[in-house]
Coordinates of N, CA and C in Angstrom, one line a residue:
Chain A
K1 N -80.7 -103.2 -69.1 CA -80.5 -101.8 -69.6 C -81.1 -101.8 -71.0
Q2 N -81.9 -100.8 -71.3 CA -82.6 -100.7 -72.6 C -81.6 -100.5 -73.7
E3 N -81.8 -101.2 -74.8 CA -81.0 -101.0 -76.0 C -81.9 -100.7 -77.2
V4 N -81.5 -99.8 -78.0 CA -82.3 -99.4 -79.1 C -81.5 -99.5 -80.4
T5 N -82.0 -100.3 -81.4 CA -81.3 -100.6 -82.6 C -82.0 -100.1 -83.8
Q6 N -81.3 -99.5 -84.7 CA -81.9 -99.0 -86.0 C -81.2 -99.7 -87.1
I7 N -82.0 -100.4 -87.9 CA -81.4 -101.1 -89.1 C -82.3 -100.7 -90.3
P8 N -81.7 -100.4 -91.5 CA -80.3 -100.3 -91.7 C -79.6 -99.1 -91.2
A9 N -78.3 -99.0 -91.1 CA -77.6 -97.8 -90.7 C -77.6 -96.8 -91.8
A10 N -77.8 -97.2 -93.1 CA -77.8 -96.3 -94.2 C -78.7 -96.9 -95.2
L11 N -79.4 -96.0 -96.0 CA -80.4 -96.4 -97.0 C -80.4 -95.3 -98.1
S12 N -80.4 -95.8 -99.3 CA -80.4 -94.9 -100.5 C -81.5 -95.4 -101.4
V13 N -82.5 -94.5 -101.7 CA -83.6 -94.9 -102.6 C -83.9 -93.8 -103.6
P14 N -84.5 -94.1 -104.7 CA -84.9 -93.1 -105.7 C -86.0 -92.2 -105.2
E15 N -86.1 -91.0 -105.6 CA -87.2 -90.1 -105.3 C -88.5 -90.7 -105.7
G16 N -89.5 -90.5 -104.8 CA -90.9 -90.9 -105.1 C -91.2 -92.3 -104.5
E17 N -90.3 -93.0 -104.0 CA -90.6 -94.3 -103.3 C -91.1 -94.1 -101.9
N18 N -92.0 -95.0 -101.5 CA -92.4 -95.1 -100.2 C -91.3 -96.0 -99.4
L19 N -91.0 -95.6 -98.2 CA -90.0 -96.4 -97.5 C -90.3 -96.5 -96.0
V20 N -89.7 -97.5 -95.4 CA -89.9 -97.7 -94.0 C -88.6 -97.8 -93.3
L21 N -88.5 -97.1 -92.2 CA -87.3 -97.1 -91.3 C -87.7 -97.9 -90.0
N22 N -86.8 -98.7 -89.5 CA -87.1 -99.5 -88.4 C -86.3 -99.1 -87.1
C23 N -87.0 -99.4 -86.0 CA -86.4 -99.1 -84.7 C -86.9 -100.2 -83.8
S24 N -85.9 -100.9 -83.1 CA -86.3 -102.0 -82.2 C -85.7 -101.7 -80.8
F25 N -86.4 -102.1 -79.8 CA -85.9 -101.9 -78.4 C -86.1 -103.2 -77.6
T26 N -85.2 -103.3 -76.6 CA -85.2 -104.6 -76.0 C -86.1 -104.7 -74.8
D27 N -86.5 -103.6 -74.2 CA -87.4 -103.6 -73.0 C -88.7 -103.0 -73.4
S28 N -89.8 -103.8 -73.4 CA -91.0 -103.3 -73.9 C -91.8 -102.4 -72.9
A29 N -91.2 -102.2 -71.7 CA -91.9 -101.4 -70.7 C -91.4 -99.9 -71.0
I30 N -92.0 -99.3 -72.0 CA -91.6 -98.0 -72.3 C -92.7 -97.0 -72.0
Y31 N -92.4 -95.7 -71.9 CA -93.4 -94.7 -71.6 C -93.8 -94.0 -72.9
N32 N -92.8 -93.7 -73.8 CA -93.1 -93.2 -75.1 C -91.9 -93.5 -76.0
L33 N -92.1 -93.2 -77.3 CA -91.1 -93.4 -78.3 C -91.2 -92.1 -79.2
Q34 N -90.0 -91.6 -79.6 CA -90.0 -90.4 -80.4 C -89.1 -90.6 -81.6
W35 N -89.5 -90.1 -82.7 CA -88.7 -90.1 -83.9 C -88.2 -88.7 -84.2
F36 N -86.9 -88.6 -84.6 CA -86.3 -87.3 -84.8 C -85.6 -87.4 -86.2
R37 N -85.4 -86.2 -86.8 CA -84.6 -86.0 -88.0 C -83.4 -85.1 -87.6
Q38 N -82.3 -85.4 -88.2 CA -81.1 -84.6 -88.0 C -80.4 -84.3 -89.3
D39 N -80.3 -83.1 -89.7 CA -79.6 -82.7 -90.9 C -78.1 -82.5 -90.5
P40 N -77.2 -82.6 -91.5 CA -75.8 -82.5 -91.2 C -75.4 -81.3 -90.4
G41 N -74.7 -81.5 -89.3 CA -74.2 -80.3 -88.5 C -75.3 -79.6 -87.7
K42 N -76.4 -80.2 -87.6 CA -77.5 -79.5 -86.9 C -78.0 -80.3 -85.7
G43 N -78.9 -79.7 -85.0 CA -79.5 -80.5 -83.9 C -80.6 -81.4 -84.4
L44 N -81.3 -82.0 -83.4 CA -82.4 -83.0 -83.8 C -83.7 -82.2 -83.8
T45 N -84.5 -82.6 -84.8 CA -85.8 -82.0 -84.9 C -86.9 -83.1 -84.6
S46 N -87.8 -82.8 -83.7 CA -88.8 -83.8 -83.4 C -89.8 -84.0 -84.5
L47 N -90.0 -85.2 -84.9 CA -91.0 -85.5 -86.0 C -92.3 -86.0 -85.4
L48 N -92.2 -87.1 -84.6 CA -93.4 -87.7 -84.1 C -93.1 -88.3 -82.7
L49 N -94.1 -88.2 -81.8 CA -94.0 -88.7 -80.5 C -95.2 -89.7 -80.3
I50 N -94.9 -90.9 -79.9 CA -96.0 -91.9 -79.7 C -96.0 -92.3 -78.2
Q51 N -97.1 -92.1 -77.5 CA -97.2 -92.5 -76.2 C -97.4 -94.0 -76.1
S52 N -97.1 -94.7 -75.0 CA -97.2 -96.1 -74.9 C -98.6 -96.7 -75.2
S53 N -99.6 -95.9 -74.9 CA -101.0 -96.3 -75.1 C -101.4 -96.2 -76.6
Q54 N -100.6 -95.6 -77.4 CA -101.0 -95.3 -78.8 C -100.3 -96.4 -79.7
R55 N -101.0 -96.6 -80.9 CA -100.4 -97.5 -81.9 C -99.7 -96.8 -83.0
E56 N -100.1 -95.5 -83.3 CA -99.5 -94.8 -84.4 C -99.8 -93.3 -84.3
Q57 N -98.9 -92.6 -85.0 CA -99.1 -91.1 -85.1 C -98.7 -90.7 -86.5
T58 N -99.4 -89.7 -87.0 CA -99.2 -89.3 -88.4 C -99.0 -87.8 -88.4
S59 N -98.1 -87.4 -89.4 CA -97.9 -86.0 -89.6 C -97.5 -85.8 -91.1
G60 N -98.4 -85.3 -91.9 CA -98.1 -85.2 -93.3 C -97.8 -86.5 -94.0
R61 N -96.7 -86.6 -94.6 CA -96.3 -87.8 -95.3 C -95.6 -88.8 -94.4
L62 N -95.5 -88.5 -93.1 CA -94.9 -89.4 -92.1 C -96.0 -90.1 -91.3
N63 N -95.7 -91.4 -91.1 CA -96.5 -92.2 -90.2 C -95.6 -93.1 -89.3
A64 N -95.8 -93.0 -88.0 CA -95.0 -93.8 -87.1 C -95.9 -94.8 -86.4
S65 N -95.5 -96.1 -86.3 CA -96.3 -97.1 -85.6 C -95.5 -97.6 -84.4
L66 N -96.2 -98.1 -83.5 CA -95.5 -98.7 -82.3 C -96.2 -100.0 -81.9
D67 N -95.3 -101.0 -81.8 CA -95.8 -102.4 -81.3 C -94.9 -102.7 -80.1
K68 N -95.5 -102.4 -78.9 CA -94.7 -102.6 -77.7 C -94.3 -104.0 -77.5
S69 N -95.3 -104.9 -77.7 CA -95.1 -106.3 -77.4 C -93.9 -106.9 -78.2
S70 N -93.7 -106.5 -79.4 CA -92.6 -107.0 -80.2 C -91.4 -106.1 -80.1
G71 N -91.5 -105.0 -79.4 CA -90.4 -104.1 -79.2 C -90.0 -103.4 -80.5
R72 N -91.0 -103.0 -81.3 CA -90.7 -102.4 -82.6 C -91.5 -101.1 -82.9
S73 N -90.8 -100.2 -83.6 CA -91.5 -99.1 -84.2 C -91.0 -98.9 -85.6
T74 N -91.9 -98.4 -86.5 CA -91.5 -98.1 -87.8 C -91.9 -96.7 -88.2
L75 N -91.1 -96.1 -89.0 CA -91.4 -94.7 -89.5 C -91.6 -94.9 -91.0
Y76 N -92.8 -94.6 -91.5 CA -93.1 -94.8 -92.9 C -93.1 -93.4 -93.5
I77 N -92.3 -93.3 -94.6 CA -92.3 -92.0 -95.3 C -92.9 -92.2 -96.7
A78 N -93.9 -91.5 -97.0 CA -94.6 -91.7 -98.3 C -94.1 -90.7 -99.3
A79 N -94.0 -91.2 -100.6 CA -93.6 -90.3 -101.7 C -92.3 -89.5 -101.4
S80 N -91.3 -90.2 -101.1 CA -90.0 -89.6 -100.7 C -89.5 -88.5 -101.6
Q81 N -88.9 -87.5 -101.0 CA -88.4 -86.3 -101.8 C -86.9 -86.1 -101.4
P82 N -86.1 -85.5 -102.3 CA -84.7 -85.2 -101.9 C -84.5 -84.5 -100.6
G83 N -85.5 -83.6 -100.3 CA -85.4 -82.9 -99.0 C -85.6 -83.8 -97.8
D84 N -86.0 -85.0 -98.0 CA -86.1 -86.0 -96.9 C -84.8 -86.5 -96.5
S85 N -83.8 -86.3 -97.3 CA -82.4 -86.8 -97.0 C -81.9 -86.3 -95.7
A86 N -81.6 -87.1 -94.7 CA -81.2 -86.8 -93.4 C -80.9 -88.0 -92.6
T87 N -80.5 -87.9 -91.4 CA -80.4 -89.0 -90.5 C -81.6 -89.0 -89.6
Y88 N -82.2 -90.2 -89.5 CA -83.4 -90.4 -88.6 C -83.1 -91.2 -87.4
L89 N -83.4 -90.7 -86.3 CA -83.2 -91.3 -85.0 C -84.5 -91.6 -84.2
C90 N -84.5 -92.7 -83.5 CA -85.6 -93.0 -82.6 C -85.0 -93.0 -81.2
A91 N -85.9 -92.7 -80.3 CA -85.5 -92.7 -78.8 C -86.7 -93.2 -78.0
V92 N -86.4 -93.9 -77.0 CA -87.5 -94.5 -76.1 C -87.2 -94.0 -74.7
V93 N -88.3 -93.7 -74.0 CA -88.3 -93.4 -72.6 C -88.8 -94.6 -71.8
D94 N -88.1 -95.1 -70.9 CA -88.5 -96.3 -70.1 C -89.7 -95.9 -69.2
S95 N -90.4 -96.9 -68.8 CA -91.7 -96.7 -68.1 C -91.5 -96.0 -66.8
G96 N -90.3 -96.0 -66.2 CA -90.1 -95.3 -65.0 C -90.2 -93.8 -65.3
G97 N -90.0 -93.4 -66.6 CA -90.2 -92.0 -67.0 C -89.2 -91.0 -66.5
G98 N -88.2 -91.5 -65.8 CA -87.3 -90.6 -65.2 C -86.4 -89.9 -66.3
A99 N -85.8 -88.8 -66.0 CA -85.1 -88.0 -66.9 C -83.9 -88.8 -67.5
D100 N -83.4 -89.8 -66.8 CA -82.3 -90.5 -67.4 C -82.8 -91.8 -68.0
G101 N -84.1 -92.0 -68.2 CA -84.5 -93.3 -68.8 C -84.8 -93.1 -70.3
L102 N -83.9 -92.4 -70.9 CA -84.1 -92.1 -72.3 C -82.9 -92.7 -73.1
T103 N -83.2 -93.5 -74.1 CA -82.2 -94.2 -74.9 C -82.4 -94.0 -76.3
F104 N -81.3 -93.6 -77.0 CA -81.4 -93.3 -78.4 C -80.8 -94.4 -79.2
G105 N -81.4 -94.6 -80.4 CA -80.7 -95.4 -81.4 C -79.6 -94.6 -82.1
K106 N -78.8 -95.3 -83.0 CA -77.7 -94.6 -83.6 C -78.1 -94.0 -85.0
G107 N -79.3 -94.3 -85.4 CA -79.9 -93.6 -86.5 C -79.7 -94.3 -87.8
T108 N -80.6 -94.0 -88.8 CA -80.5 -94.4 -90.2 C -80.2 -93.2 -91.0
H109 N -79.1 -93.3 -91.8 CA -78.8 -92.2 -92.7 C -79.5 -92.4 -94.0
L110 N -80.4 -91.6 -94.4 CA -81.2 -91.7 -95.5 C -80.8 -90.8 -96.6
I111 N -80.7 -91.3 -97.8 CA -80.4 -90.5 -99.0 C -81.5 -90.8 -100.0
I112 N -82.1 -89.7 -100.5 CA -83.1 -89.8 -101.5 C -82.5 -89.2 -102.8
Q113 N -82.4 -90.1 -103.8 CA -81.7 -89.7 -105.0 C -82.7 -89.0 -106.0
P114 N -82.4 -87.8 -106.5 CA -83.3 -87.1 -107.4 C -83.5 -87.9 -108.7
Chain B
D1 N -93.9 -70.9 -81.0 CA -93.1 -72.0 -81.5 C -92.0 -72.3 -80.4
V2 N -91.9 -73.6 -80.1 CA -91.0 -73.9 -79.1 C -89.5 -73.7 -79.5
K3 N -88.7 -73.4 -78.5 CA -87.3 -73.0 -78.9 C -86.3 -73.4 -77.8
V4 N -85.3 -74.0 -78.2 CA -84.1 -74.3 -77.4 C -82.9 -73.6 -78.1
T5 N -82.3 -72.7 -77.4 CA -81.3 -71.9 -78.0 C -79.9 -72.2 -77.4
Q6 N -78.9 -72.5 -78.2 CA -77.6 -72.7 -77.7 C -76.8 -71.5 -78.1
S7 N -76.0 -71.0 -77.2 CA -75.4 -69.7 -77.4 C -74.4 -69.6 -78.5
S8 N -73.7 -70.7 -78.8 CA -72.6 -70.7 -79.8 C -72.8 -71.9 -80.7
R9 N -72.8 -71.6 -82.0 CA -72.8 -72.8 -83.0 C -71.4 -73.4 -83.2
Y10 N -70.4 -72.5 -83.2 CA -69.1 -73.0 -83.4 C -68.1 -72.4 -82.5
L11 N -67.3 -73.2 -81.8 CA -66.2 -72.6 -80.9 C -64.9 -73.3 -81.2
V12 N -63.8 -72.6 -81.1 CA -62.5 -73.1 -81.2 C -61.8 -72.7 -79.9
K13 N -61.3 -73.6 -79.1 CA -60.6 -73.3 -77.9 C -59.3 -74.1 -77.8
R14 N -58.4 -73.6 -76.9 CA -57.1 -74.3 -76.8 C -57.2 -75.2 -75.6
T15 N -56.3 -76.2 -75.6 CA -56.2 -77.2 -74.5 C -56.0 -76.4 -73.2
G16 N -56.7 -76.8 -72.1 CA -56.6 -76.1 -70.8 C -57.5 -75.0 -70.6
E17 N -58.1 -74.4 -71.6 CA -59.1 -73.3 -71.4 C -60.3 -73.8 -70.8
K18 N -61.0 -72.9 -70.1 CA -62.3 -73.1 -69.5 C -63.3 -72.7 -70.5
V19 N -64.3 -73.6 -70.7 CA -65.3 -73.4 -71.8 C -66.7 -73.4 -71.2
F20 N -67.5 -72.5 -71.6 CA -68.9 -72.4 -71.1 C -69.8 -72.6 -72.4
L21 N -70.7 -73.6 -72.3 CA -71.7 -73.7 -73.3 C -73.1 -73.4 -72.6
E22 N -73.8 -72.5 -73.2 CA -75.1 -72.0 -72.6 C -76.2 -72.5 -73.4
C23 N -77.3 -72.8 -72.7 CA -78.5 -73.3 -73.3 C -79.7 -72.7 -72.6
V24 N -80.6 -72.1 -73.4 CA -81.8 -71.5 -72.9 C -83.0 -72.0 -73.6
Q25 N -84.1 -72.4 -72.8 CA -85.3 -72.8 -73.4 C -86.5 -71.9 -72.9
D26 N -87.5 -71.7 -73.8 CA -88.5 -70.8 -73.5 C -89.9 -71.5 -73.3
M27 N -89.8 -72.8 -73.0 CA -91.0 -73.6 -72.9 C -91.4 -74.0 -71.4
D28 N -90.7 -73.4 -70.5 CA -91.0 -73.7 -69.0 C -90.8 -75.2 -68.7
H29 N -89.9 -75.8 -69.4 CA -89.6 -77.3 -69.2 C -88.9 -77.5 -67.9
E30 N -89.2 -78.5 -67.2 CA -88.5 -78.9 -66.0 C -87.2 -79.6 -66.3
N31 N -87.2 -80.5 -67.3 CA -86.0 -81.3 -67.6 C -85.2 -80.6 -68.6
M32 N -83.8 -80.6 -68.4 CA -82.9 -80.2 -69.4 C -81.7 -81.2 -69.4
F33 N -81.1 -81.3 -70.6 CA -80.1 -82.3 -70.9 C -78.9 -81.7 -71.6
W34 N -77.8 -82.3 -71.4 CA -76.6 -82.1 -72.3 C -76.1 -83.4 -72.8
Y35 N -76.0 -83.5 -74.1 CA -75.5 -84.7 -74.8 C -74.2 -84.2 -75.6
R36 N -73.4 -85.2 -75.9 CA -72.4 -85.0 -76.9 C -72.6 -86.1 -78.0
Q37 N -72.3 -85.8 -79.2 CA -72.6 -86.7 -80.3 C -71.3 -86.8 -81.1
D38 N -70.8 -88.0 -81.3 CA -69.6 -88.3 -82.0 C -69.9 -89.4 -83.0
P39 N -69.3 -89.4 -84.2 CA -69.5 -90.4 -85.2 C -69.3 -91.8 -84.7
G40 N -70.2 -92.6 -85.0 CA -70.1 -94.0 -84.6 C -70.5 -94.3 -83.1
L41 N -70.6 -93.3 -82.3 CA -70.9 -93.5 -80.9 C -72.3 -93.0 -80.6
G42 N -72.9 -92.3 -81.5 CA -74.3 -91.8 -81.2 C -74.3 -90.7 -80.2
L43 N -75.5 -90.5 -79.6 CA -75.7 -89.5 -78.5 C -75.4 -90.1 -77.2
R44 N -74.6 -89.4 -76.4 CA -74.2 -89.9 -75.0 C -74.6 -88.7 -74.1
L45 N -75.2 -89.1 -73.0 CA -75.7 -88.2 -72.0 C -74.6 -87.8 -71.1
I46 N -74.4 -86.5 -70.9 CA -73.3 -86.0 -70.1 C -73.9 -85.7 -68.7
Y47 N -74.9 -84.8 -68.6 CA -75.6 -84.4 -67.4 C -77.0 -84.1 -67.7
F48 N -77.9 -84.2 -66.8 CA -79.3 -83.7 -66.9 C -79.7 -83.1 -65.6
S49 N -80.8 -82.3 -65.7 CA -81.3 -81.6 -64.6 C -82.9 -81.7 -64.7
Y50 N -83.5 -82.0 -63.6 CA -85.0 -82.1 -63.6 C -85.6 -80.9 -62.7
D51 N -84.7 -80.0 -62.3 CA -85.3 -78.9 -61.6 C -84.2 -77.9 -61.3
V52 N -84.5 -76.6 -61.0 CA -83.5 -75.6 -60.7 C -82.6 -76.1 -59.6
K53 N -81.3 -75.9 -59.8 CA -80.2 -76.3 -58.9 C -80.1 -77.8 -58.7
M54 N -80.8 -78.6 -59.4 CA -80.7 -80.0 -59.4 C -79.9 -80.5 -60.6
K55 N -79.0 -81.4 -60.4 CA -78.3 -82.0 -61.5 C -78.0 -83.5 -61.2
E56 N -77.9 -84.2 -62.3 CA -77.6 -85.7 -62.2 C -76.6 -86.0 -63.2
K57 N -75.7 -86.9 -62.9 CA -74.7 -87.3 -63.9 C -75.3 -88.3 -64.9
G58 N -74.9 -88.1 -66.1 CA -75.3 -89.1 -67.1 C -74.3 -90.2 -67.3
D59 N -74.1 -90.6 -68.5 CA -73.2 -91.7 -68.8 C -71.7 -91.3 -68.9
I60 N -71.4 -90.0 -69.2 CA -70.0 -89.6 -69.4 C -69.8 -88.3 -68.8
P61 N -69.9 -88.1 -67.4 CA -69.8 -86.8 -66.8 C -68.3 -86.3 -66.6
E62 N -67.4 -87.2 -66.7 CA -66.0 -86.9 -66.4 C -65.5 -85.8 -67.3
G63 N -64.9 -84.8 -66.6 CA -64.4 -83.6 -67.4 C -65.4 -82.5 -67.6
Y64 N -66.6 -82.7 -67.1 CA -67.7 -81.7 -67.3 C -68.3 -81.4 -66.0
S65 N -68.9 -80.2 -65.9 CA -69.8 -79.8 -64.8 C -70.9 -79.0 -65.4
V66 N -72.0 -78.8 -64.6 CA -73.1 -78.1 -65.1 C -73.6 -77.1 -64.1
S67 N -74.5 -76.2 -64.5 CA -75.1 -75.2 -63.6 C -76.5 -75.0 -64.1
R68 N -77.4 -75.0 -63.1 CA -78.8 -74.6 -63.4 C -79.3 -73.7 -62.3
E69 N -79.1 -72.4 -62.5 CA -79.5 -71.4 -61.5 C -80.9 -70.9 -61.8
K70 N -81.3 -71.0 -63.0 CA -82.7 -70.6 -63.4 C -83.3 -71.7 -64.2
K71 N -84.6 -71.8 -64.2 CA -85.3 -72.9 -64.8 C -85.0 -72.9 -66.3
E72 N -84.9 -71.8 -66.9 CA -84.8 -71.7 -68.4 C -83.4 -71.9 -68.9
R73 N -82.4 -71.9 -68.0 CA -81.0 -71.9 -68.5 C -80.2 -73.1 -67.9
F74 N -79.5 -73.8 -68.7 CA -78.7 -74.9 -68.3 C -77.3 -74.8 -69.0
S75 N -76.3 -74.7 -68.2 CA -74.9 -74.4 -68.7 C -74.0 -75.6 -68.5
L76 N -73.2 -75.9 -69.5 CA -72.3 -77.0 -69.5 C -70.9 -76.3 -69.4
I77 N -70.1 -76.8 -68.5 CA -68.8 -76.2 -68.3 C -67.7 -77.3 -68.4
L78 N -66.7 -76.9 -69.2 CA -65.5 -77.7 -69.4 C -64.4 -77.0 -68.6
E79 N -64.0 -77.5 -67.4 CA -63.1 -76.8 -66.5 C -61.7 -76.6 -67.2
S80 N -61.3 -77.6 -67.9 CA -60.0 -77.5 -68.6 C -60.1 -78.4 -69.8
A81 N -60.4 -77.7 -70.9 CA -60.7 -78.4 -72.2 C -59.5 -79.3 -72.6
S82 N -59.9 -80.4 -73.2 CA -58.9 -81.3 -73.7 C -59.3 -81.7 -75.1
T83 N -58.4 -82.2 -75.9 CA -58.6 -82.5 -77.3 C -59.7 -83.6 -77.5
N84 N -59.8 -84.5 -76.5 CA -60.8 -85.5 -76.7 C -62.2 -85.0 -76.3
Q85 N -62.3 -83.7 -76.0 CA -63.7 -83.1 -75.8 C -64.1 -82.4 -77.1
T86 N -63.3 -82.5 -78.2 CA -63.8 -82.0 -79.5 C -65.0 -82.8 -79.9
S87 N -66.1 -82.1 -80.1 CA -67.4 -82.9 -80.4 C -68.5 -81.9 -80.7
M88 N -69.6 -82.5 -81.1 CA -70.9 -81.7 -81.2 C -71.6 -81.9 -79.9
Y89 N -72.0 -80.7 -79.3 CA -72.7 -80.7 -78.0 C -74.2 -80.3 -78.3
L90 N -75.1 -81.1 -77.8 CA -76.5 -80.9 -78.0 C -77.2 -80.7 -76.7
C91 N -78.0 -79.6 -76.6 CA -78.8 -79.4 -75.4 C -80.3 -79.7 -75.8
A92 N -81.0 -80.3 -74.8 CA -82.4 -80.6 -75.0 C -83.2 -80.3 -73.8
S93 N -84.5 -80.2 -73.9 CA -85.4 -80.0 -72.8 C -86.7 -80.7 -73.0
S94 N -87.4 -80.9 -71.9 CA -88.7 -81.6 -72.0 C -89.5 -81.4 -70.7
F95 N -90.8 -81.5 -70.8 CA -91.6 -81.7 -69.6 C -91.3 -83.1 -69.1
P96 N -91.7 -83.4 -67.8 CA -91.6 -84.7 -67.3 C -92.4 -85.7 -68.1
S97 N -92.1 -87.0 -68.1 CA -92.8 -87.9 -68.9 C -94.3 -87.9 -68.6
G98 N -94.7 -87.6 -67.4 CA -96.1 -87.5 -67.1 C -96.9 -86.4 -67.8
N99 N -96.1 -85.5 -68.5 CA -96.7 -84.5 -69.2 C -96.1 -84.5 -70.6
T100 N -96.5 -85.5 -71.4 CA -96.0 -85.8 -72.8 C -94.6 -86.2 -72.8
G101 N -93.6 -85.5 -72.2 CA -92.3 -85.9 -72.3 C -91.6 -85.7 -73.6
E102 N -92.2 -84.9 -74.5 CA -91.6 -84.7 -75.8 C -90.3 -83.9 -75.6
L103 N -89.3 -84.4 -76.3 CA -87.9 -83.8 -76.2 C -87.7 -82.8 -77.3
F104 N -87.1 -81.7 -77.0 CA -86.8 -80.6 -78.0 C -85.3 -80.3 -77.9
F105 N -84.7 -80.2 -79.0 CA -83.2 -80.0 -79.1 C -82.9 -78.6 -79.6
G106 N -81.7 -78.1 -79.2 CA -81.2 -76.9 -79.8 C -80.4 -77.3 -81.1
E107 N -79.8 -76.2 -81.7 CA -79.1 -76.4 -83.0 C -77.8 -77.1 -82.8
G108 N -77.3 -77.2 -81.6 CA -76.0 -77.8 -81.4 C -74.8 -76.8 -81.4
S109 N -73.8 -77.2 -80.7 CA -72.5 -76.4 -80.6 C -71.4 -77.3 -81.0
R110 N -70.7 -76.9 -82.0 CA -69.6 -77.7 -82.5 C -68.3 -77.1 -81.9
L111 N -67.7 -77.9 -81.0 CA -66.5 -77.4 -80.2 C -65.3 -78.1 -80.8
T112 N -64.3 -77.4 -81.1 CA -63.0 -77.9 -81.5 C -62.0 -77.4 -80.5
V113 N -61.2 -78.4 -79.9 CA -60.2 -78.1 -78.9 C -58.8 -78.4 -79.5
L114 N -58.0 -77.4 -79.7 CA -56.7 -77.5 -80.3 C -55.6 -77.8 -79.3

């Protein structure tokens, strides 16, 4: 059974720093991997989706990479801002691609200090 | 702009009441999901549906049922609410993995059972 781990569980950095969030998964036979952002008391907002054939995706100050062979993905946030403070979750879809083949990590709670 | 709408952001119910949580998506997605999210436990899948009138149990279906009479609407039903069902409930939808598989979430419904 797929397991998704996000380390660290919490991270606090000063504004302006570049930072990396990590996501690891135990079964490399995945269909895609998705990064989400969740603000307190809200739903999840999709940030980036990486298909298994891709190595990275970029959106603005965000860059997500995927290394299937090592079972890892990273989310790089450039020039962090206080508005980036949120919980970031990753989720993988297993290669069977079925609706139940989706596994979430527990997230990294990020605080950007002004 | 893609949209998943959950009918109620906040609900307070009494033990034993029947509770309906409604979710509507406007993206013509085949897949729809209901999750609950609790501190320290992450997201747990309750039920999902990959087509109209189709439903599949997730990891924690006990105490819940679902209905999908129309493609755009997926309802979660608590037949007799209990205090241990106090939680944040999140609805999501997606195309099948063969068509991007990107997952979109609603804003969440915070249910308190007294």
